[in-house]
Short mmCIF file of C-alpha atoms in Angstrom, two decimals:
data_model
loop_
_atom_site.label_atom_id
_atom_site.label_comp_id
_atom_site.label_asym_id
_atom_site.label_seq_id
_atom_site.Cartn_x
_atom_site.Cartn_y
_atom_site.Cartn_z
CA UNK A 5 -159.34 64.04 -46.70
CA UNK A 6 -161.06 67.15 -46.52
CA UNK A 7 -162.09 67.23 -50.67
CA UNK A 8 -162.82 63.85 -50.10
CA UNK A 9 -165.48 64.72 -47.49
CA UNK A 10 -167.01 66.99 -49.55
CA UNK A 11 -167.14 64.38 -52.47
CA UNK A 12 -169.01 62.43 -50.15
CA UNK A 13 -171.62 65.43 -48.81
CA UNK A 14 -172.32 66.06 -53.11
CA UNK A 15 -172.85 62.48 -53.36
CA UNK A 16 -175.84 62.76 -51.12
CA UNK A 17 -177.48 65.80 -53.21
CA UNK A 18 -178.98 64.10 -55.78
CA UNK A 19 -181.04 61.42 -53.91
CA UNK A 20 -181.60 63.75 -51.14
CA UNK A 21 -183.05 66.58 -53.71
CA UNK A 22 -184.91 64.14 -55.14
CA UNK A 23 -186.23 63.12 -51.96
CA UNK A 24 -186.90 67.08 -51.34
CA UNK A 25 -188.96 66.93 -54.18
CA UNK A 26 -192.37 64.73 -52.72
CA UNK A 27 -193.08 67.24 -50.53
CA UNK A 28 -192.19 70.69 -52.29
CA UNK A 29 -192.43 72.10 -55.85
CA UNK A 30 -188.65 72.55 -57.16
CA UNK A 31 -188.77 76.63 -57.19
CA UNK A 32 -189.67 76.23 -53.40
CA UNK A 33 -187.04 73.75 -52.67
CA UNK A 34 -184.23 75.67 -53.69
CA UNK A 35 -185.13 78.87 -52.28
CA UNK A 36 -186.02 76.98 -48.65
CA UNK A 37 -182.59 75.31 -49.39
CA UNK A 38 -180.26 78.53 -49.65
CA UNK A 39 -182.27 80.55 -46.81
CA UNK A 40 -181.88 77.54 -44.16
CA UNK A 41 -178.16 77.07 -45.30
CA UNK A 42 -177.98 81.08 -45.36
CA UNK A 43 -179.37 81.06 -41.87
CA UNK A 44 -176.70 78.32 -40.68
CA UNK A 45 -173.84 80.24 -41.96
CA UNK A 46 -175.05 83.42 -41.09
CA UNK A 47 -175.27 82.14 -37.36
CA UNK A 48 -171.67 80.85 -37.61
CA UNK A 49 -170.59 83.68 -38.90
CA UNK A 50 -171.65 86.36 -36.29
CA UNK A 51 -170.66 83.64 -33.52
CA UNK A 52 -167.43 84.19 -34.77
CA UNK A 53 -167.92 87.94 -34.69
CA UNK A 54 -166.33 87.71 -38.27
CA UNK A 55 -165.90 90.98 -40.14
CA UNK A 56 -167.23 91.55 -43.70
CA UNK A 57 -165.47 90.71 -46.63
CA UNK A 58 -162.93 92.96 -47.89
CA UNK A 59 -164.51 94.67 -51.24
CA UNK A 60 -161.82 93.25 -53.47
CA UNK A 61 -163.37 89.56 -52.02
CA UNK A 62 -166.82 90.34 -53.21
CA UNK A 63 -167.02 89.92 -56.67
CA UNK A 64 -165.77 86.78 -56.49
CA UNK A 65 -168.08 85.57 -53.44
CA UNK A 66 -170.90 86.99 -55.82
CA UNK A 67 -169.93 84.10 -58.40
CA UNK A 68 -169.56 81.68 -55.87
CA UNK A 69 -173.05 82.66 -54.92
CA UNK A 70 -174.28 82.42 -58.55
CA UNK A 71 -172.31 79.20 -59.33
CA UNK A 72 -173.16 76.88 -56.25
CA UNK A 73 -175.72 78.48 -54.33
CA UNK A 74 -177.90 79.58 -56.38
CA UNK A 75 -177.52 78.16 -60.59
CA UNK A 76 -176.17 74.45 -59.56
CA UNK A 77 -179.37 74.01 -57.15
CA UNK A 78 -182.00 75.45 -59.16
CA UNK A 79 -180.95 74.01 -62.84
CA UNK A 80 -180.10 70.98 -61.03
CA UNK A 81 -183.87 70.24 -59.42
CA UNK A 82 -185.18 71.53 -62.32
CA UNK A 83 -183.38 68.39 -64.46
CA UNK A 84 -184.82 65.64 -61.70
CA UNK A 85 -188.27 66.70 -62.34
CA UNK A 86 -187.50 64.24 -65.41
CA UNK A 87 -184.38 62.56 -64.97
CA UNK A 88 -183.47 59.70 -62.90
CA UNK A 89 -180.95 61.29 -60.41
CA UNK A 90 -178.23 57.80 -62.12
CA UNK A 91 -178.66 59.73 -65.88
CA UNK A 92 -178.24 63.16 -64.01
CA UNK A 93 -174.92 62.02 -62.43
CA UNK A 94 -173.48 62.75 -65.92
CA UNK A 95 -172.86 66.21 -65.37
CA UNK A 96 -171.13 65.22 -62.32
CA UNK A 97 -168.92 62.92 -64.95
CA UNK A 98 -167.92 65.83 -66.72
CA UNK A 99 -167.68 68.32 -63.90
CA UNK A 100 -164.37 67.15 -62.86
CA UNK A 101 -162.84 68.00 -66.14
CA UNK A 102 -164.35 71.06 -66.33
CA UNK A 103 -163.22 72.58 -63.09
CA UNK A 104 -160.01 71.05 -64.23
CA UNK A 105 -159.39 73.41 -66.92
CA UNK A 106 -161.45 76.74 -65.83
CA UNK A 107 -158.73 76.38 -62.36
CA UNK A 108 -155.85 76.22 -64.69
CA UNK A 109 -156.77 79.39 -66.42
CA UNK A 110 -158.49 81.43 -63.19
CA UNK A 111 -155.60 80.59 -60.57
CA UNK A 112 -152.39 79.70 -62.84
CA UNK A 113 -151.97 76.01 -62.16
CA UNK A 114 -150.32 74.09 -64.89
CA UNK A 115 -150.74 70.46 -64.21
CA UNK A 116 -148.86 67.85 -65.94
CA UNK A 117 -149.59 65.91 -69.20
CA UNK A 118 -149.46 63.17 -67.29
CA UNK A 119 -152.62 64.30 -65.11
CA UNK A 120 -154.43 65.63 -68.01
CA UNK A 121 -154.29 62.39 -69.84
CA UNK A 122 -155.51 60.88 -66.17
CA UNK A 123 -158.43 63.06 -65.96
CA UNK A 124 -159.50 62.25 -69.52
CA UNK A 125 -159.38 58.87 -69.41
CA UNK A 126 -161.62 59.69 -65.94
CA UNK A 127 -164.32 61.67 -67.66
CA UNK A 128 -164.39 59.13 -70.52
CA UNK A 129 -165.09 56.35 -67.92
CA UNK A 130 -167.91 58.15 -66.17
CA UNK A 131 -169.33 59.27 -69.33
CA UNK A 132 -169.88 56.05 -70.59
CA UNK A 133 -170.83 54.35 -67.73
CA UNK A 134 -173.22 56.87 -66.72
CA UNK A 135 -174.44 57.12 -70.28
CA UNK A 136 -175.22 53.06 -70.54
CA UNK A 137 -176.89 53.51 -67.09
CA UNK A 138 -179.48 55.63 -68.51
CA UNK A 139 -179.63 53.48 -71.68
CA UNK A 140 -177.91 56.00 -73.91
CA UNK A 141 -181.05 58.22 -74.38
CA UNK A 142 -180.50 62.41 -73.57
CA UNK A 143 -183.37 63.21 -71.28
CA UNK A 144 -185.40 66.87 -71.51
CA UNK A 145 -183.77 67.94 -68.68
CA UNK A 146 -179.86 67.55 -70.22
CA UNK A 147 -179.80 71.39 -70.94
CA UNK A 148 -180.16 71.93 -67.35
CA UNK A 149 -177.77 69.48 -66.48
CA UNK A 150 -174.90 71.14 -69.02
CA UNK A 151 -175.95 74.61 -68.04
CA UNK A 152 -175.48 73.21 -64.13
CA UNK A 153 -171.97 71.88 -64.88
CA UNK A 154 -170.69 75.15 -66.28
CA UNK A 155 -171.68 77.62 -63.07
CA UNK A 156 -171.19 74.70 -61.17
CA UNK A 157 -167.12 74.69 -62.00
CA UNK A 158 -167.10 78.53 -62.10
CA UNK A 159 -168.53 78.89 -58.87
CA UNK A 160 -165.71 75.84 -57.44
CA UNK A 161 -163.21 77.65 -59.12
CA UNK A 162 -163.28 81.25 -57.93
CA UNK A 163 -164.25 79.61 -54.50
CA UNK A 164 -161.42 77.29 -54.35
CA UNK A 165 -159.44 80.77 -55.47
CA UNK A 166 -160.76 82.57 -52.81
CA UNK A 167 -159.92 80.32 -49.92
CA UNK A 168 -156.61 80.73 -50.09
CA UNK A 169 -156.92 83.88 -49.08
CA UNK A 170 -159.75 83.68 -46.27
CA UNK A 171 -160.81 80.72 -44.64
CA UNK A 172 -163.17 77.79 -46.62
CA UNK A 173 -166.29 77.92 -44.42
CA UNK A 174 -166.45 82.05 -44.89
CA UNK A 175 -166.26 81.86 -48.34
CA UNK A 176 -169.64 79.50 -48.40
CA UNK A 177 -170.49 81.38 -45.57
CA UNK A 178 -170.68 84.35 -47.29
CA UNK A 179 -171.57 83.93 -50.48
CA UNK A 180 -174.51 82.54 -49.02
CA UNK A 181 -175.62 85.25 -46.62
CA UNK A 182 -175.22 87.35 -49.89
CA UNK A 183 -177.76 85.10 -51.84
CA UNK A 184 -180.06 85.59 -48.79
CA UNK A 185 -182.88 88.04 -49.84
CA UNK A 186 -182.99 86.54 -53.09
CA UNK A 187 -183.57 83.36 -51.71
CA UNK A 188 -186.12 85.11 -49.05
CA UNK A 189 -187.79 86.92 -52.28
CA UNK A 190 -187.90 83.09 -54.13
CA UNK A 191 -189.56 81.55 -50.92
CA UNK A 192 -191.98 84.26 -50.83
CA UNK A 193 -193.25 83.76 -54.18
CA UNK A 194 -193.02 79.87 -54.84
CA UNK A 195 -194.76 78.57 -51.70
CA UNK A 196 -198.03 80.20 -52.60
CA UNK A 197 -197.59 78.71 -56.11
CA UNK A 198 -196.33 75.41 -55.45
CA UNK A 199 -198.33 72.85 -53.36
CA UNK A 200 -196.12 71.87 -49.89
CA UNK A 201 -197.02 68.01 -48.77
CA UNK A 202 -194.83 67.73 -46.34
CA UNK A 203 -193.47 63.57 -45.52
CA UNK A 204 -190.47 62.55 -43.69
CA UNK A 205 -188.79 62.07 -46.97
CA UNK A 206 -189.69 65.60 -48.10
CA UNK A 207 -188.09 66.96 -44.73
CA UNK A 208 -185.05 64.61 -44.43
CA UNK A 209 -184.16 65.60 -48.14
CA UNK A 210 -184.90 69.52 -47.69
CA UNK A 211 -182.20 69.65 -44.51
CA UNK A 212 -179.70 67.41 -45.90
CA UNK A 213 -179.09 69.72 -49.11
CA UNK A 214 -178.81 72.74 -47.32
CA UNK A 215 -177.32 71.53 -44.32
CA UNK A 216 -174.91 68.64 -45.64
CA UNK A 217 -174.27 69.44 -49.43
CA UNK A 218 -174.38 73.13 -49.35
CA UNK A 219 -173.09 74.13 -46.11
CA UNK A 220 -170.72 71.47 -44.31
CA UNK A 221 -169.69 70.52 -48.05
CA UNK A 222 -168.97 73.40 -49.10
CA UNK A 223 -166.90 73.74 -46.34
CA UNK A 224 -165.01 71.15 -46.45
CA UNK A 225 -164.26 71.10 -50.19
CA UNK A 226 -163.52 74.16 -50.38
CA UNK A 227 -160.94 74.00 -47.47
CA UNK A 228 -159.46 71.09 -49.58
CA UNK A 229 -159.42 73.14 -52.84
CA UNK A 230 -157.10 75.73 -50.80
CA UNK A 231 -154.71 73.04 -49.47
CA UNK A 232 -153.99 70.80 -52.66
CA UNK A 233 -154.87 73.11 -55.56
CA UNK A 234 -158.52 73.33 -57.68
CA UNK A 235 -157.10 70.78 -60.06
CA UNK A 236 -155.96 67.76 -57.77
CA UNK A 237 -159.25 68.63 -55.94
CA UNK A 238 -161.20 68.51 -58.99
CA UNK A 239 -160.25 64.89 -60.22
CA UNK A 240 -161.74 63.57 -56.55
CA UNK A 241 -165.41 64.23 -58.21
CA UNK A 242 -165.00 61.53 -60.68
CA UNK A 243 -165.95 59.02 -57.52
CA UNK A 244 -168.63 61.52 -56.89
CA UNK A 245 -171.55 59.81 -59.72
CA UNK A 246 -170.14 56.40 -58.33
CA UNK A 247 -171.12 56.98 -54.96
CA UNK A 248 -174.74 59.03 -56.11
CA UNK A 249 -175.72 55.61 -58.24
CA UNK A 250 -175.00 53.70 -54.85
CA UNK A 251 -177.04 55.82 -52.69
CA UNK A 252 -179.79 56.06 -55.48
CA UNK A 253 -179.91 52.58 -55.21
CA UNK A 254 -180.08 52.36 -51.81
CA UNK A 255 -182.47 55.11 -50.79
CA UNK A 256 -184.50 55.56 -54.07
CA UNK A 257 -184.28 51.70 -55.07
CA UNK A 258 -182.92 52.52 -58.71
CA UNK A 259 -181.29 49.93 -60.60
CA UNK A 260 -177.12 49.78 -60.65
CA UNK A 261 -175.55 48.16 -63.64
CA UNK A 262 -173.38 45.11 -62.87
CA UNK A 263 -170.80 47.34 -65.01
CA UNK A 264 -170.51 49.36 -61.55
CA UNK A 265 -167.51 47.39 -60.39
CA UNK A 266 -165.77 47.87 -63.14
CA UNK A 267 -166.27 51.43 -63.37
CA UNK A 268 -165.34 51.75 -60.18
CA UNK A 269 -161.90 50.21 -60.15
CA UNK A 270 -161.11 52.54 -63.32
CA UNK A 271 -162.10 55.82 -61.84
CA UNK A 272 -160.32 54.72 -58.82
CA UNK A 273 -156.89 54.20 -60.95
CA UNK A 274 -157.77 57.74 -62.93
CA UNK A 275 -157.72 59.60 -59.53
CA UNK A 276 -154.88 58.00 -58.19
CA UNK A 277 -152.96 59.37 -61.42
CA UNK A 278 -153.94 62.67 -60.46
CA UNK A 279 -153.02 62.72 -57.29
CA UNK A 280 -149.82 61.60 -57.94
CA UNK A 281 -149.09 63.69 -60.99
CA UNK A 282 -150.33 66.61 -58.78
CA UNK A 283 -147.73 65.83 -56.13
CA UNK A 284 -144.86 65.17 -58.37
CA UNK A 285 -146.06 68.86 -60.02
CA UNK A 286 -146.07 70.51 -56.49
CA UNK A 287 -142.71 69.22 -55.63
CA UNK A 288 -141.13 70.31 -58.73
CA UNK A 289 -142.49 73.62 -58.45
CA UNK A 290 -141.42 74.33 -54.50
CA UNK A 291 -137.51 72.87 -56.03
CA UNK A 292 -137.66 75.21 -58.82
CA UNK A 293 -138.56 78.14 -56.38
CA UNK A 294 -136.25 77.61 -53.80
#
């Protein structure tokens, strides 16, 4: 439930960055994105009167940082400037995958054949559809998109690593309080250079990614990374470009492909087989132990 939540809040980034985007440049964007959401958690955090992370905890809260805060967000907006956020939901296709197999060699998890042929066939699906969405054409901004989806997975992997040992919301919370005077420095310099027309869309979209995708769903996902394991987690993303085509569609008015229901209905039987491979794998392993 919890992964699932925060499938949901990454759904929303997309339309609401590209929202973001009529009313600030996309250098500005992200850095007013990670200080508000750096702001949030910092709040939370001294409310909580929590202590700093122990040392060994940083180095991996500094890729976390890197991965989700900072090189997803900024490659990411970069990309929309000239890709229709449907075409960009192909990195999200492939992101699944990739998390997939960078948690299997970062935390030890072997999953089954069985779920490795499931996420494939997954990926595959997405892929395609994805790809016919945008009318099989790469757009300029695909080298952002594939240089998003690797620090993307790195920074969900050491994250989802990291929150088994310390709670989920500190380990956003802190890897964004330690992006925080970059983010000040990127502010600082962008909003001179990059004109600010400021609309309700522009707004809306500006809170929502820092608010809802980078703080509460980072939360939350992470949290759900801890509890079933960075693969099983992982394999709940490939509904994640399903639900960003339906909310481009409704708040953006792009076009959905009558394909959609289709696709749908196959992801949903790929994730299914991953779940359930990944709980036939956990109970094996706790009989084995015991």
């Amino acid at each position: 439930m919890l992964a699932g939540l925060g499938v949901v809040a990454f759904s929303l980034t997309f339309p609401g960055t590209a929202w973001g985007l009529e009313s600030f440049g996309p250098w500005s964007l992200v850095a007013l994105r990670s200080v508000l959401a750096a702001l949030i958690a910092g709040g939370v955090l001294l409310a909580g009167r929590v202590p700093l992370p122990e040392r060994r905890h940083r180095a991996g809260l500094a890729v976390v940082g890197a991965g989700v805060v900072v090189g997803f967000p900024l490659l990411t907006t970069l990309a929309l400037q000239t890709s229709t956020t449907s075409h960009a939901a192909v990195v999200v296709g492939l992101l699944p995958l990739t998390t997939a197999a960078l948690g299997s060699l970062r935390t030890g998890e072997r999953p089954s054949r069985t779920f490795w042929v499931a996420a494939l066939a997954g990926a595959a699906v997405v892929i395609a559809f994805t790809v016919q969405q945008s009318g099989g054409a790469l757009a300029s901004g695909d080298l952002y998109l594939f240089g998003a989806l690797l620090v993307c997975a790195a920074g969900y992997t050491e994250g989802g690593r990291l929150a088994r040992e310390m709670p989920g919301w500190q380990v956003i919370g802190w890897a964004l309080v330690l992006c925080l005077p970059l983010a000040v420095a990127g502010s600082l310099v962008a909003l001179p250079l990059e004109p600010v027309r400021l609309n309700a869309h522009g707004v809306i979209g500006l809170v929502w990614v820092a608010a809802g995708s980078t703080f509460l769903g980072l939360y939350v996902w992470y949290r759900g990374m801890a509890a079933i394991g960075v693969a099983r987690a992982s394999q709940l993303q490939l509904a994640q470009p399903l639900l960003t085509l339906v909310w481009s569609f409704l708040l953006l008015g792009e076009e959905i492909s009558a394909a959609a229901p289709v696709a749908a209905v196959a992801v949903l039987v790929c994730i299914a087989a991953t779940q359930r491979a990944g709980r036939r794998a956990g109970r094996e392993s706790r009989t084995v132990r015991s």
